[in-house]
CSV table of C-alpha atoms in Angstrom, one decimal:
chain,number,residue,atom,x,y,z
A,15,PRO,CA,103.2,108.9,93.1
A,16,VAL,CA,102.0,105.7,94.9
A,17,LEU,CA,100.8,103.3,93.2
A,18,ILE,CA,97.6,101.6,94.8
A,19,GLY,CA,95.8,98.1,93.5
A,20,ARG,CA,93.5,95.5,94.9
A,21,ASP,CA,91.8,92.5,94.5
A,22,THR,CA,88.0,91.7,94.0
A,23,ARG,CA,87.4,91.5,97.4
A,24,ARG,CA,83.7,93.9,97.7
A,25,SER,CA,85.6,96.1,100.9
A,26,GLY,CA,88.5,97.0,98.0
A,27,PRO,CA,86.9,99.9,97.2
A,28,MET,CA,86.8,100.9,100.8
A,29,PHE,CA,89.8,100.8,102.2
A,30,THR,CA,91.9,102.0,98.4
A,31,THR,CA,89.4,104.9,99.4
A,32,ALA,CA,90.6,105.7,102.1
A,33,LEU,CA,94.3,105.6,101.7
A,34,HIS,CA,94.1,107.8,98.7
A,35,ALA,CA,92.5,110.5,101.2
A,36,GLY,CA,95.4,109.9,103.5
A,37,PHE,CA,98.2,110.3,101.0
A,38,SER,CA,96.5,112.8,99.8
A,39,SER,CA,96.1,114.3,103.1
A,40,VAL,CA,99.9,114.5,103.7
A,41,GLY,CA,100.7,115.7,100.0
A,42,VAL,CA,101.7,112.3,98.1
A,43,ASP,CA,100.3,112.0,94.3
A,44,THR,CA,99.0,107.7,94.0
A,45,ILE,CA,97.7,106.9,90.8
A,46,ASP,CA,94.8,104.0,90.8
A,47,VAL,CA,95.4,101.0,89.2
A,48,GLY,CA,92.8,99.1,89.9
A,49,ILE,CA,92.3,94.9,90.7
A,50,LEU,CA,95.6,94.4,89.2
A,51,PRO,CA,97.3,90.9,90.2
A,52,VAL,CA,100.3,92.2,92.7
A,53,GLY,CA,102.9,91.1,90.5
A,54,GLY,CA,101.3,93.7,88.5
A,55,VAL,CA,101.4,96.7,90.9
A,56,SER,CA,104.7,95.3,91.6
A,57,ARG,CA,106.3,95.4,87.9
A,58,LEU,CA,104.8,98.4,87.0
A,59,ILE,CA,106.7,99.9,90.8
A,60,ARG,CA,109.9,99.3,89.4
A,61,GLN,CA,108.8,100.8,85.6
A,62,LEU,CA,107.2,104.2,87.2
A,63,ASP,CA,110.3,104.6,89.6
A,64,ALA,CA,107.2,105.0,92.2
A,65,PRO,CA,108.5,105.4,95.9
A,66,LEU,CA,106.2,102.6,97.2
A,67,GLY,CA,103.1,100.6,96.1
A,68,VAL,CA,100.5,99.5,98.2
A,69,MET,CA,98.1,96.0,97.6
A,70,VAL,CA,95.1,95.5,99.2
A,71,SER,CA,94.3,92.3,99.3
A,72,ALA,CA,93.9,89.0,102.2
A,73,SER,CA,95.7,87.3,98.9
A,74,HIS,CA,94.2,83.5,99.7
A,75,ASN,CA,92.0,84.3,102.4
A,76,PRO,CA,88.4,84.4,102.4
A,77,ALA,CA,86.5,87.4,101.0
A,78,HIS,CA,85.4,88.8,104.6
A,79,ASP,CA,89.3,90.0,105.2
A,80,ASN,CA,91.6,92.3,103.4
A,81,GLY,CA,94.7,93.6,104.3
A,82,ILE,CA,97.2,95.9,103.4
A,83,LYS,CA,100.6,94.9,101.6
A,84,PHE,CA,103.2,97.5,101.3
A,85,LEU,CA,105.6,97.4,98.3
A,86,GLY,CA,109.3,99.2,98.2
A,87,PRO,CA,110.8,101.0,95.1
A,88,ASP,CA,112.0,98.3,94.0
A,89,GLY,CA,108.4,95.9,94.1
A,90,GLY,CA,109.4,93.4,96.8
A,91,LYS,CA,107.6,93.1,100.3
A,92,LEU,CA,108.6,95.5,103.1
A,93,LYS,CA,111.4,94.0,105.6
A,94,ASP,CA,110.2,93.5,108.9
A,95,GLU,CA,111.6,96.3,110.5
A,96,GLN,CA,110.7,98.7,107.6
A,97,GLU,CA,106.8,97.5,108.6
A,98,ALA,CA,107.9,98.1,112.1
A,99,ILE,CA,108.9,101.7,111.7
A,100,ILE,CA,105.8,102.4,109.8
A,101,GLU,CA,103.7,100.9,112.2
A,102,THR,CA,105.8,102.9,114.7
A,103,ARG,CA,104.9,105.8,113.2
A,104,TYR,CA,101.7,105.3,113.2
A,105,ARG,CA,100.5,105.2,116.5
A,106,ARG,CA,102.9,107.8,118.0
A,107,GLY,CA,100.0,110.0,115.8
A,108,ALA,CA,101.4,114.0,115.3
A,109,PRO,CA,102.6,115.9,114.1
A,110,TRP,CA,101.4,115.4,110.9
A,111,LYS,CA,102.1,117.2,108.0
A,112,HIS,CA,98.6,119.1,106.7
A,113,PRO,CA,99.0,120.5,103.6
A,114,ASP,CA,96.6,122.4,101.5
A,115,GLY,CA,95.6,124.6,98.3
A,116,ALA,CA,98.1,123.0,95.8
A,117,LEU,CA,99.9,120.8,98.3
A,118,ILE,CA,97.7,118.3,98.3
A,119,GLY,CA,97.9,115.0,96.9
A,120,MET,CA,96.5,114.5,93.6
A,121,ARG,CA,94.9,110.6,92.1
A,122,THR,CA,94.7,109.9,89.0
A,123,ASN,CA,93.6,106.6,87.5
A,124,MET,CA,95.6,104.1,85.3
A,125,LEU,CA,92.9,102.2,83.3
A,126,ASP,CA,95.4,100.5,81.3
A,127,ALA,CA,97.2,99.1,84.3
A,128,VAL,CA,96.2,95.1,83.0
A,129,ASP,CA,97.4,95.9,79.6
A,130,ARG,CA,100.5,97.1,80.7
A,131,TYR,CA,101.2,94.1,83.0
A,132,VAL,CA,100.1,91.4,80.6
A,133,ALA,CA,102.1,92.8,77.5
A,134,ASN,CA,105.5,92.9,80.1
A,135,LEU,CA,105.2,89.3,80.8
A,136,GLU,CA,104.2,88.6,77.3
A,137,LYS,CA,107.5,90.7,75.6
A,138,ASN,CA,109.9,88.7,78.3
A,139,SER,CA,108.3,85.0,77.5
A,140,ASP,CA,110.8,83.0,74.5
A,141,TYR,CA,108.3,81.4,73.1
A,142,SER,CA,104.5,80.5,71.5
A,143,PHE,CA,102.2,78.8,73.3
A,144,ARG,CA,101.0,77.2,70.4
A,145,GLY,CA,99.3,73.9,70.5
A,146,LEU,CA,99.0,73.7,74.4
A,147,GLU,CA,96.2,73.4,76.3
A,148,PHE,CA,95.2,74.8,80.2
A,149,VAL,CA,92.2,75.3,82.4
A,150,LEU,CA,92.6,78.1,84.1
A,151,ASP,CA,91.3,78.8,87.6
A,152,THR,CA,91.2,82.5,88.9
A,153,ALA,CA,89.7,82.4,91.8
A,154,ASN,CA,87.2,85.4,90.9
A,155,GLY,CA,90.4,87.5,92.0
A,156,ALA,CA,92.7,89.6,90.9
A,157,ALA,CA,94.1,87.3,87.6
A,158,PHE,CA,90.7,87.3,86.3
A,159,LYS,CA,91.0,89.3,83.5
A,160,ALA,CA,94.7,89.2,82.9
A,161,ALA,CA,95.3,85.6,83.0
A,162,PRO,CA,93.7,85.0,80.3
A,163,GLN,CA,94.4,87.5,78.4
A,164,LEU,CA,97.9,86.7,79.1
A,165,PHE,CA,97.5,83.3,77.3
A,166,GLU,CA,95.4,83.8,74.8
A,167,SER,CA,97.8,86.7,73.7
A,168,LEU,CA,100.7,83.9,73.8
A,169,GLY,CA,98.7,81.5,71.8
A,170,ALA,CA,97.3,78.7,73.5
A,171,SER,CA,94.1,77.2,74.1
A,172,VAL,CA,92.4,78.3,77.5
A,173,GLU,CA,89.2,77.1,79.0
A,174,VAL,CA,88.3,79.4,82.1
A,175,HIS,CA,86.6,79.1,85.2
A,176,ALA,CA,86.4,80.8,88.5
A,177,ALA,CA,86.4,84.4,86.7
A,178,GLU,CA,83.1,86.1,87.5
A,179,PRO,CA,84.1,88.1,90.5
A,180,ASP,CA,81.0,89.3,93.0
A,181,GLY,CA,83.2,90.8,95.9
A,182,MET,CA,81.9,88.0,98.0
A,183,ASN,CA,83.0,84.8,96.0
A,184,ILE,CA,87.3,85.4,95.8
A,185,ASN,CA,88.7,82.0,96.9
A,186,ALA,CA,85.8,80.2,97.1
A,187,GLY,CA,86.0,76.5,96.9
A,188,CYS,CA,88.1,77.9,94.1
A,189,GLY,CA,91.6,79.0,93.6
A,190,ALA,CA,95.2,77.7,94.6
A,191,THR,CA,94.3,76.6,98.2
A,192,GLN,CA,91.4,74.1,96.2
A,193,PRO,CA,93.1,73.2,93.2
A,194,GLN,CA,90.4,70.0,93.0
A,195,TYR,CA,88.2,72.8,91.7
A,196,VAL,CA,90.2,73.4,88.7
A,197,ALA,CA,91.3,69.0,88.8
A,198,GLN,CA,88.0,68.3,87.6
A,199,TYR,CA,88.0,70.0,84.3
A,200,VAL,CA,91.5,68.8,83.2
A,201,ASN,CA,90.8,66.4,80.9
A,202,GLY,CA,94.0,66.3,79.9
A,203,ARG,CA,95.1,69.4,80.0
A,204,VAL,CA,97.3,71.2,82.6
A,205,GLY,CA,95.0,72.9,85.2
A,206,LEU,CA,96.6,76.6,86.7
A,207,ALA,CA,95.1,77.8,89.7
A,208,PHE,CA,95.8,81.7,91.4
A,209,ASP,CA,94.8,82.8,94.5
A,210,GLY,CA,93.1,85.8,95.3
A,211,ASP,CA,96.1,88.2,94.6
A,212,ALA,CA,97.4,86.0,92.1
A,213,ASP,CA,101.0,86.0,93.9
A,214,ARG,CA,100.4,82.1,93.8
A,215,LEU,CA,100.4,79.4,92.0
A,216,ILE,CA,99.2,75.7,92.0
A,217,ALA,CA,99.2,73.4,88.6
A,218,VAL,CA,97.0,70.3,88.2
A,219,ASP,CA,98.7,68.1,85.8
A,220,GLU,CA,96.6,66.3,83.0
A,221,ASN,CA,95.8,63.6,85.3
A,222,GLY,CA,94.4,66.0,87.5
A,223,VAL,CA,96.9,65.7,90.0
A,224,THR,CA,97.8,68.6,92.0
A,225,ALA,CA,101.2,69.6,90.9
A,226,ASN,CA,102.9,72.1,94.4
A,227,GLY,CA,105.2,74.9,94.7
A,228,ASP,CA,108.4,72.4,95.6
A,229,VAL,CA,107.4,70.1,92.3
A,230,LEU,CA,107.3,73.4,90.5
A,231,MET,CA,110.5,74.5,91.5
A,232,ALA,CA,112.3,71.4,91.4
A,233,VAL,CA,110.8,71.3,87.7
A,234,PHE,CA,112.1,75.3,87.5
A,235,ALA,CA,115.2,74.1,89.0
A,236,LYS,CA,116.4,71.2,87.1
A,237,HIS,CA,115.4,72.9,83.8
A,238,LEU,CA,117.6,75.8,84.4
A,239,LYS,CA,120.7,73.5,85.8
A,240,ASP,CA,120.1,71.2,82.7
A,241,ASN,CA,120.6,74.7,80.3
A,242,ASN,CA,123.2,76.1,82.8
A,243,LYS,CA,121.0,78.9,83.8
A,244,LEU,CA,120.8,78.5,87.2
A,245,LYS,CA,122.3,81.2,89.3
A,246,ASN,CA,124.7,80.0,91.1
A,247,ASN,CA,123.7,76.5,91.0
A,248,THR,CA,121.5,77.8,94.0
A,249,VAL,CA,117.7,77.7,95.4
A,250,VAL,CA,116.0,79.3,98.1
A,251,SER,CA,113.1,77.1,99.5
A,252,THR,CA,111.6,77.3,102.9
A,253,VAL,CA,112.0,75.1,106.3
A,254,MET,CA,108.3,74.0,105.1
A,255,ALA,CA,109.7,72.1,101.6
A,256,ASN,CA,108.7,69.1,101.7
A,257,LEU,CA,112.3,66.5,102.2
A,258,GLY,CA,111.1,64.7,98.3
A,259,PHE,CA,112.5,68.8,97.4
A,260,ARG,CA,115.8,68.3,99.5
A,261,ARG,CA,116.5,64.9,98.2
A,262,ALA,CA,115.9,66.2,94.5
A,263,MET,CA,118.1,69.1,94.8
A,264,LYS,CA,120.8,66.9,96.6
A,265,ARG,CA,121.2,64.2,93.5
A,266,LEU,CA,120.7,66.9,90.9
A,267,GLY,CA,123.5,68.8,92.3
A,268,ILE,CA,121.9,71.9,93.6
A,269,ASP,CA,122.5,73.8,96.6
A,270,VAL,CA,119.4,74.6,98.7
A,271,GLU,CA,119.7,78.0,101.1
A,272,GLU,CA,116.7,78.0,103.9
A,273,THR,CA,114.5,80.7,104.6
A,274,ALA,CA,111.8,81.5,107.1
A,275,VAL,CA,108.2,80.4,105.7
A,276,GLY,CA,107.1,83.9,103.9
A,277,ASP,CA,108.0,84.7,100.3
A,278,ARG,CA,109.9,88.2,101.8
A,279,TYR,CA,112.1,86.0,103.3
A,280,VAL,CA,112.6,83.6,100.3
A,281,TYR,CA,113.4,87.0,98.7
A,282,GLU,CA,116.0,88.2,101.1
A,283,GLY,CA,117.3,85.0,100.8
A,284,MET,CA,117.7,85.5,96.8
A,285,ARG,CA,119.9,88.4,97.8
A,286,ARG,CA,121.5,87.4,100.4
A,287,VAL,CA,123.5,84.3,98.1
A,288,LYS,CA,123.3,85.7,95.0
A,289,ALA,CA,120.3,82.6,93.6
A,290,GLY,CA,118.5,82.9,91.0
A,291,LEU,CA,115.2,81.0,92.0
A,292,GLY,CA,113.4,80.7,95.3
A,293,GLY,CA,109.6,79.6,96.4
A,294,GLU,CA,107.7,77.9,99.0
A,295,GLN,CA,105.4,75.3,98.5
A,296,SER,CA,102.7,77.0,98.7
A,297,GLY,CA,103.3,78.8,95.2
A,298,HIS,CA,104.7,81.9,95.5
A,299,ILE,CA,108.0,81.4,93.3
A,300,ILE,CA,110.1,84.1,92.3
A,301,PHE,CA,112.6,84.2,89.4
A,302,TYR,CA,115.9,86.3,88.8
A,303,ARG,CA,115.5,89.5,88.8
A,304,GLY,CA,111.6,89.2,90.2
A,305,THR,CA,111.3,90.7,93.7
A,306,THR,CA,108.0,89.3,95.5
A,307,GLY,CA,105.6,86.1,93.9
A,308,ASP,CA,104.0,86.7,90.9
A,309,GLY,CA,102.0,83.7,89.8
A,310,LEU,CA,101.3,84.9,86.1
A,311,ARG,CA,104.9,85.2,85.8
A,312,THR,CA,105.3,81.1,87.3
A,313,ALA,CA,102.5,79.9,85.0
A,314,VAL,CA,104.4,81.3,81.8
A,315,ARG,CA,107.5,79.6,82.8
A,316,LEU,CA,105.9,76.6,83.5
A,317,ALA,CA,104.0,76.6,80.0
A,318,GLU,CA,107.9,77.7,78.7
A,319,VAL,CA,109.6,74.6,80.3
A,320,MET,CA,106.7,72.4,78.7
A,321,ALA,CA,107.4,74.2,75.2
A,322,ALA,CA,111.5,74.1,75.6
A,323,THR,CA,111.1,70.3,76.8
A,324,GLY,CA,108.0,69.0,74.9
A,325,GLN,CA,107.2,67.2,77.9
A,326,PRO,CA,104.1,67.0,79.6
A,327,LEU,CA,103.8,68.2,83.4
A,328,THR,CA,103.3,64.5,84.0
A,329,GLU,CA,106.6,63.6,83.1
A,330,LEU,CA,108.4,66.8,83.9
A,331,ARG,CA,107.2,66.3,87.5
A,332,LYS,CA,109.2,63.1,87.8
A,333,VAL,CA,112.3,64.8,88.9
A,334,ILE,CA,110.3,64.6,92.7
A,335,THR,CA,109.2,61.9,94.4
A,336,GLU,CA,107.0,64.1,97.7
A,337,TYR,CA,107.0,62.3,100.7
A,338,PRO,CA,104.0,62.2,102.5
A,339,GLN,CA,103.2,65.4,104.2
A,340,ILE,CA,100.9,66.3,107.3
A,341,LEU,CA,100.0,69.4,108.4
A,342,HIS,CA,98.1,69.9,111.9
A,343,ASN,CA,96.7,73.3,112.6
A,344,ILE,CA,96.4,73.7,116.4
A,345,GLN,CA,94.3,76.6,118.1
A,346,VAL,CA,95.7,78.0,120.7
A,347,THR,CA,95.2,80.2,123.6
A,348,ASP,CA,98.9,81.7,124.0
A,349,LYS,CA,101.2,80.2,120.8
A,350,ALA,CA,104.0,83.2,122.4
A,351,ARG,CA,104.6,80.4,125.0
A,352,LEU,CA,105.2,77.9,122.2
A,353,ALA,CA,109.2,78.3,122.6
A,354,GLY,CA,109.5,77.9,125.6
A,355,ALA,CA,106.9,74.3,126.3
A,356,LYS,CA,109.4,71.8,127.0
A,357,GLU,CA,106.5,69.0,127.3
A,358,ILE,CA,106.3,69.8,123.6
A,359,TRP,CA,110.0,69.8,122.2
A,360,GLY,CA,110.5,66.9,124.3
A,361,ALA,CA,107.5,65.2,122.1
A,362,VAL,CA,109.0,66.6,119.3
A,363,ALA,CA,112.2,65.2,120.4
A,364,ASP,CA,110.3,61.7,120.6
A,365,ALA,CA,109.5,62.1,116.9
A,366,GLU,CA,112.2,62.5,115.3
A,367,ARG,CA,114.3,59.7,117.0
A,368,THR,CA,111.2,57.6,115.7
A,369,LEU,CA,111.6,58.7,112.2
A,370,GLY,CA,115.4,58.5,111.9
A,371,ASP,CA,116.7,60.0,108.8
A,372,ASP,CA,113.4,58.7,106.6
A,373,GLY,CA,111.1,62.0,107.5
A,374,ARG,CA,111.0,65.4,109.5
A,375,ILE,CA,108.7,67.1,112.1
A,376,LEU,CA,108.4,70.4,112.0
A,377,VAL,CA,106.4,72.5,115.0
A,378,ARG,CA,106.1,75.9,114.6
A,379,ALA,CA,103.7,79.3,115.5
A,380,SER,CA,100.9,81.1,113.0
A,381,GLY,CA,102.4,84.3,112.0
A,382,THR,CA,98.7,85.5,111.5
A,383,GLU,CA,96.3,83.5,113.5
A,384,PRO,CA,96.3,81.9,117.0
A,385,LEU,CA,97.2,78.8,115.7
A,386,VAL,CA,100.5,76.6,116.2
A,387,ARG,CA,101.2,74.1,113.0
A,388,VAL,CA,102.5,70.6,113.4
A,389,MET,CA,103.9,69.3,110.0
A,390,VAL,CA,105.5,66.2,109.9
A,391,GLU,CA,107.2,64.3,106.8
A,392,ALA,CA,107.1,60.4,106.8
A,393,PRO,CA,107.1,57.1,104.5
A,394,THR,CA,103.8,56.7,104.9
A,395,GLU,CA,100.8,58.9,105.5
A,396,ASP,CA,99.7,56.3,108.5
A,397,ILE,CA,103.1,57.1,110.2
A,398,ALA,CA,103.2,60.5,109.1
A,399,GLU,CA,99.2,61.0,110.9
A,400,GLN,CA,100.2,59.4,114.1
A,401,ILE,CA,103.2,61.1,114.6
A,402,ALA,CA,101.6,64.4,113.9
A,403,SER,CA,98.3,63.4,116.1
A,404,THR,CA,100.3,62.6,119.1
A,405,VAL,CA,102.6,65.7,118.8
A,406,GLY,CA,99.6,68.2,118.1
A,407,GLU,CA,97.9,66.8,122.0
A,408,VAL,CA,100.8,67.8,123.4
A,409,VAL,CA,100.7,71.2,121.5
A,410,ALA,CA,96.6,71.5,122.4
A,411,ASP,CA,97.3,70.6,126.1
A,412,SER,CA,100.6,72.1,127.1
A,413,LEU,CA,99.4,75.5,125.8
A,414,GLY,CA,95.4,75.5,125.9
């Protein structure tokens, strides 16, 4: 059977009902796992040897958005070429199979999906979290049950916020994209903020300072290397990783493999170089034997490092010194013209000469929105802002 899960959006039941009906109509059985983090859907696919899984979610986007994530038999997102085949098949139309009678697919419900997922994460944790204190922000999303249940079962002291979903408040002023929300409650504890489908984790240290995916990756990489457990002495990160992360890895003698933005590309990179750790600044982090971002697993691993070292996050994060980073999202009328826009790349070249070895600039088109993203890292925030604004104006003038 195909597994189908969702987050808490009001449109979720509509989407999942349509998916169950679609699969049933062509003779495919389905299992509804209900509201479950995408990491849980991924794990259940592998446990049940399912051929396919579907997560209905728009991740960190607001409630009025929704989407469909297909997960393959390994629990990871499908490759681009696989998605292209599905889209082509969908648009081509007939011939479809039209079974009837006993050949129509059956739908069943898995009522204990959250319990199975939590039990699996708990079983694979090497530490009790007694004495550790956390503030959880579940973004009124898919982790609203699983995250508190998991940390309480491991013995941690937990205060929970944004765990009352009403279908329209997912990611609303909270969650991984708004870490300042949980920061106001930490009071000497560690904050853990998830997004709508809980594939991301952004932490907040005991002083209320955000620790993004780059910081967490650096913490994990050092801990694994110190314990001779960093597979192939390599981590995989994306082009958006902070320059401070790269320099921290170089100082630790750890190799870095760079990929395009997206946890599917991180996973493919990890498979290619046989790395045991990969992730993104946005909080998608994948560990050995994982196949997609799982914010709850990331949170457990962070707590394990704290338990193993006896150090607070404020101390652990000193492994990396982040460079000021400015990101401007420029709305454009035709992002497809970016590659051939000579004026833009001339401005980028000027910026690179100005920054030298003390910073970097990255200009890329968004994969999902009519935006061009201009990211600049520099020794000071003022320099980064000035360069980002200058290049951003050229982007706007060139692409509309």
